[in-house]
């Protein structure tokens, strides 16, 4: 206890907090759960990417296996007149039959995309970006599997396409996932949403820098 000549700590001040270590420790422990809530949220987003990628890959490979059996004759089967049909095609190139003689290069590009998406996913904090990355990863792996295991050989395999869009080009489920992912990337970029879910700071009236989330939308 302080002697009569010693100043007593004033309640509610920093002096009081220094005099009572138990209160300071309690305040620190109460703030701890706020930071720990970030990790589970990040794990959920990574789980979303993994589940969505696996689902796209599964549907892509199952539909390709079906096309190899049901459309083996190579004939076109109309679905929406001449706008949409089913026709089995083995594509050595990219979409729109681009780079048909560069299968090795396309295989390397696809593998690079997969590695980059996996690495960048560690920074995810946005559900929108998680959706885009899951679709992109599943689509890239789906076509990469074809290039690695199908004829005429490893890294030179031709991709199985069977969704005919008019007389323009023929694609597959993996291509659809990649296109949707590209649209989501454009939308997220236009909205200013960063990978971690934040937004760039804007200079508000009066000169104060504020987050875009704080500005009325």
mmCIF file of C-alpha atoms in Angstrom, residues 26-175:
data_model
loop_
_atom_site.group_PDB
_atom_site.id
_atom_site.type_symbol
_atom_site.label_atom_id
_atom_site.label_comp_id
_atom_site.label_asym_id
_atom_site.label_seq_id
_atom_site.Cartn_x
_atom_site.Cartn_y
_atom_site.Cartn_z
ATOM 1 C CA UNK A 26 -6.612 -8.903 -19.169
ATOM 2 C CA UNK A 27 -6.891 -6.222 -21.847
ATOM 3 C CA UNK A 28 -4.210 -7.907 -23.920
ATOM 4 C CA UNK A 29 -5.830 -11.311 -23.683
ATOM 5 C CA UNK A 30 -9.216 -9.885 -24.633
ATOM 6 C CA UNK A 31 -7.787 -8.470 -27.873
ATOM 7 C CA UNK A 32 -6.093 -11.721 -28.893
ATOM 8 C CA UNK A 33 -9.123 -13.457 -30.456
ATOM 9 C CA UNK A 34 -9.477 -10.620 -32.984
ATOM 10 C CA UNK A 35 -6.214 -11.526 -34.687
ATOM 11 C CA UNK A 36 -6.730 -15.256 -34.514
ATOM 12 C CA UNK A 37 -10.001 -14.964 -36.464
ATOM 13 C CA UNK A 38 -8.044 -14.166 -39.639
ATOM 14 C CA UNK A 39 -6.486 -17.629 -40.020
ATOM 15 C CA UNK A 40 -9.759 -19.633 -40.091
ATOM 16 C CA UNK A 41 -11.227 -17.218 -42.644
ATOM 17 C CA UNK A 42 -8.168 -17.640 -44.875
ATOM 18 C CA UNK A 43 -8.359 -21.418 -44.551
ATOM 19 C CA UNK A 44 -12.007 -21.342 -45.589
ATOM 20 C CA UNK A 45 -11.110 -19.403 -48.743
ATOM 21 C CA UNK A 46 -8.323 -21.850 -49.571
ATOM 22 C CA UNK A 47 -10.809 -24.663 -49.024
ATOM 23 C CA UNK A 48 -13.213 -22.963 -51.426
ATOM 24 C CA UNK A 49 -10.484 -22.752 -54.074
ATOM 25 C CA UNK A 50 -9.555 -26.419 -53.619
ATOM 26 C CA UNK A 51 -13.145 -27.727 -53.635
ATOM 27 C CA UNK A 52 -14.157 -25.648 -56.648
ATOM 28 C CA UNK A 53 -11.034 -26.644 -58.588
ATOM 29 C CA UNK A 54 -11.616 -30.324 -57.798
ATOM 30 C CA UNK A 55 -15.265 -30.055 -58.857
ATOM 31 C CA UNK A 56 -14.376 -28.402 -62.175
ATOM 32 C CA UNK A 57 -11.689 -31.014 -62.824
ATOM 33 C CA UNK A 58 -14.082 -33.875 -62.036
ATOM 34 C CA UNK A 59 -16.883 -32.572 -64.263
ATOM 35 C CA UNK A 60 -14.414 -31.775 -67.046
ATOM 36 C CA UNK A 61 -12.867 -35.241 -67.093
ATOM 37 C CA UNK A 62 -16.209 -37.047 -66.768
ATOM 38 C CA UNK A 63 -17.730 -35.111 -69.664
ATOM 39 C CA UNK A 64 -14.640 -35.726 -71.797
ATOM 40 C CA UNK A 65 -14.862 -39.452 -71.071
ATOM 41 C CA UNK A 66 -18.529 -39.359 -72.086
ATOM 42 C CA UNK A 67 -17.715 -37.474 -75.289
ATOM 43 C CA UNK A 68 -15.064 -40.031 -76.249
ATOM 44 C CA UNK A 69 -17.705 -42.766 -76.068
ATOM 45 C CA UNK A 70 -20.861 -41.038 -77.282
ATOM 46 C CA UNK A 71 -19.394 -38.794 -79.981
ATOM 47 C CA UNK A 72 -16.715 -41.102 -81.355
ATOM 48 C CA UNK A 73 -18.105 -40.901 -84.894
ATOM 49 C CA UNK A 74 -17.127 -37.232 -85.103
ATOM 50 C CA UNK A 75 -20.560 -36.177 -86.349
ATOM 51 C CA UNK A 76 -22.113 -32.951 -85.145
ATOM 52 C CA UNK A 77 -25.237 -33.228 -82.999
ATOM 53 C CA UNK A 78 -27.250 -29.974 -82.880
ATOM 54 C CA UNK A 79 -28.466 -28.801 -79.466
ATOM 55 C CA UNK A 80 -29.696 -25.293 -80.319
ATOM 56 C CA UNK A 81 -29.978 -25.471 -84.097
ATOM 57 C CA UNK A 82 -26.727 -24.148 -85.538
ATOM 58 C CA UNK A 83 -25.847 -22.054 -82.475
ATOM 59 C CA UNK A 84 -24.759 -24.850 -80.155
ATOM 60 C CA UNK A 85 -23.942 -28.489 -80.760
ATOM 61 C CA UNK A 86 -21.885 -31.491 -79.699
ATOM 62 C CA UNK A 87 -18.964 -32.679 -81.793
ATOM 63 C CA UNK A 88 -15.813 -34.510 -80.786
ATOM 64 C CA UNK A 89 -12.594 -32.742 -81.735
ATOM 65 C CA UNK A 90 -8.996 -33.347 -80.649
ATOM 66 C CA UNK A 91 -7.324 -29.964 -80.323
ATOM 67 C CA UNK A 92 -3.502 -29.768 -80.334
ATOM 68 C CA UNK A 93 -3.603 -25.996 -79.822
ATOM 69 C CA UNK A 94 -5.363 -23.428 -77.685
ATOM 70 C CA UNK A 95 -8.857 -21.982 -77.960
ATOM 71 C CA UNK A 96 -10.015 -21.113 -81.491
ATOM 72 C CA UNK A 97 -7.399 -23.635 -82.726
ATOM 73 C CA UNK A 98 -4.624 -21.106 -82.087
ATOM 74 C CA UNK A 99 -1.007 -22.328 -81.929
ATOM 75 C CA UNK A 100 -1.798 -25.838 -83.154
ATOM 76 C CA UNK A 101 1.887 -26.580 -83.657
ATOM 77 C CA UNK A 102 2.972 -25.356 -80.218
ATOM 78 C CA UNK A 103 1.577 -28.048 -77.920
ATOM 79 C CA UNK A 104 4.784 -28.178 -75.860
ATOM 80 C CA UNK A 105 4.650 -24.438 -75.248
ATOM 81 C CA UNK A 106 0.976 -24.585 -74.266
ATOM 82 C CA UNK A 107 1.740 -27.402 -71.826
ATOM 83 C CA UNK A 108 4.428 -25.306 -70.153
ATOM 84 C CA UNK A 109 2.106 -22.289 -70.007
ATOM 85 C CA UNK A 110 -0.683 -24.356 -68.439
ATOM 86 C CA UNK A 111 1.690 -25.793 -65.831
ATOM 87 C CA UNK A 112 2.983 -22.300 -65.047
ATOM 88 C CA UNK A 113 -0.563 -20.995 -64.576
ATOM 89 C CA UNK A 114 -1.298 -23.798 -62.112
ATOM 90 C CA UNK A 115 1.838 -23.057 -60.068
ATOM 91 C CA UNK A 116 1.189 -19.300 -60.018
ATOM 92 C CA UNK A 117 -2.450 -19.713 -58.955
ATOM 93 C CA UNK A 118 -1.470 -22.060 -56.117
ATOM 94 C CA UNK A 119 1.234 -19.688 -54.851
ATOM 95 C CA UNK A 120 -0.840 -16.512 -55.118
ATOM 96 C CA UNK A 121 -3.779 -18.207 -53.380
ATOM 97 C CA UNK A 122 -1.831 -17.920 -50.120
ATOM 98 C CA UNK A 123 -2.624 -14.190 -50.121
ATOM 99 C CA UNK A 124 -6.365 -14.603 -50.676
ATOM 100 C CA UNK A 125 -8.766 -12.668 -48.490
ATOM 101 C CA UNK A 126 -11.656 -12.163 -50.911
ATOM 102 C CA UNK A 127 -14.421 -14.692 -51.716
ATOM 103 C CA UNK A 128 -14.704 -13.253 -55.229
ATOM 104 C CA UNK A 129 -11.042 -13.867 -55.952
ATOM 105 C CA UNK A 130 -11.332 -17.329 -54.383
ATOM 106 C CA UNK A 131 -14.117 -18.198 -56.835
ATOM 107 C CA UNK A 132 -12.050 -16.928 -59.759
ATOM 108 C CA UNK A 133 -8.945 -18.832 -58.669
ATOM 109 C CA UNK A 134 -10.882 -22.048 -58.062
ATOM 110 C CA UNK A 135 -12.420 -21.955 -61.541
ATOM 111 C CA UNK A 136 -9.127 -20.997 -63.177
ATOM 112 C CA UNK A 137 -7.183 -23.693 -61.345
ATOM 113 C CA UNK A 138 -9.717 -26.404 -62.166
ATOM 114 C CA UNK A 139 -9.891 -25.405 -65.828
ATOM 115 C CA UNK A 140 -6.127 -25.167 -66.227
ATOM 116 C CA UNK A 141 -5.555 -28.558 -64.596
ATOM 117 C CA UNK A 142 -8.343 -30.122 -66.670
ATOM 118 C CA UNK A 143 -6.712 -29.216 -69.977
ATOM 119 C CA UNK A 144 -3.219 -29.871 -68.599
ATOM 120 C CA UNK A 145 -4.210 -33.472 -67.821
ATOM 121 C CA UNK A 146 -5.172 -33.952 -71.473
ATOM 122 C CA UNK A 147 -1.850 -32.587 -72.691
ATOM 123 C CA UNK A 148 0.073 -34.860 -70.335
ATOM 124 C CA UNK A 149 -1.729 -38.192 -70.788
ATOM 125 C CA UNK A 150 -3.500 -38.243 -74.143
ATOM 126 C CA UNK A 151 -2.170 -39.126 -77.596
ATOM 127 C CA UNK A 152 0.178 -38.598 -79.270
ATOM 128 C CA UNK A 153 2.292 -38.501 -76.089
ATOM 129 C CA UNK A 154 3.243 -36.789 -72.815
ATOM 130 C CA UNK A 155 3.248 -32.975 -73.017
ATOM 131 C CA UNK A 156 2.066 -33.295 -76.634
ATOM 132 C CA UNK A 157 -1.416 -34.633 -75.958
ATOM 133 C CA UNK A 158 -4.415 -33.210 -77.775
ATOM 134 C CA UNK A 159 -7.197 -31.688 -75.663
ATOM 135 C CA UNK A 160 -10.642 -33.283 -75.946
ATOM 136 C CA UNK A 161 -13.185 -30.667 -77.094
ATOM 137 C CA UNK A 162 -16.849 -31.401 -77.723
ATOM 138 C CA UNK A 163 -18.967 -28.255 -77.151
ATOM 139 C CA UNK A 164 -19.413 -26.666 -80.595
ATOM 140 C CA UNK A 165 -20.269 -22.956 -80.547
ATOM 141 C CA UNK A 166 -21.824 -22.430 -83.950
ATOM 142 C CA UNK A 167 -19.134 -22.661 -86.587
ATOM 143 C CA UNK A 168 -16.670 -20.609 -84.536
ATOM 144 C CA UNK A 169 -14.840 -23.083 -82.310
ATOM 145 C CA UNK A 170 -15.217 -26.194 -80.150
ATOM 146 C CA UNK A 171 -14.451 -26.203 -76.432
ATOM 147 C CA UNK A 172 -14.987 -28.134 -73.212
ATOM 148 C CA UNK A 173 -16.001 -27.646 -69.580
ATOM 149 C CA UNK A 174 -12.484 -26.571 -68.590
ATOM 150 C CA UNK A 175 -12.631 -23.786 -71.179
#
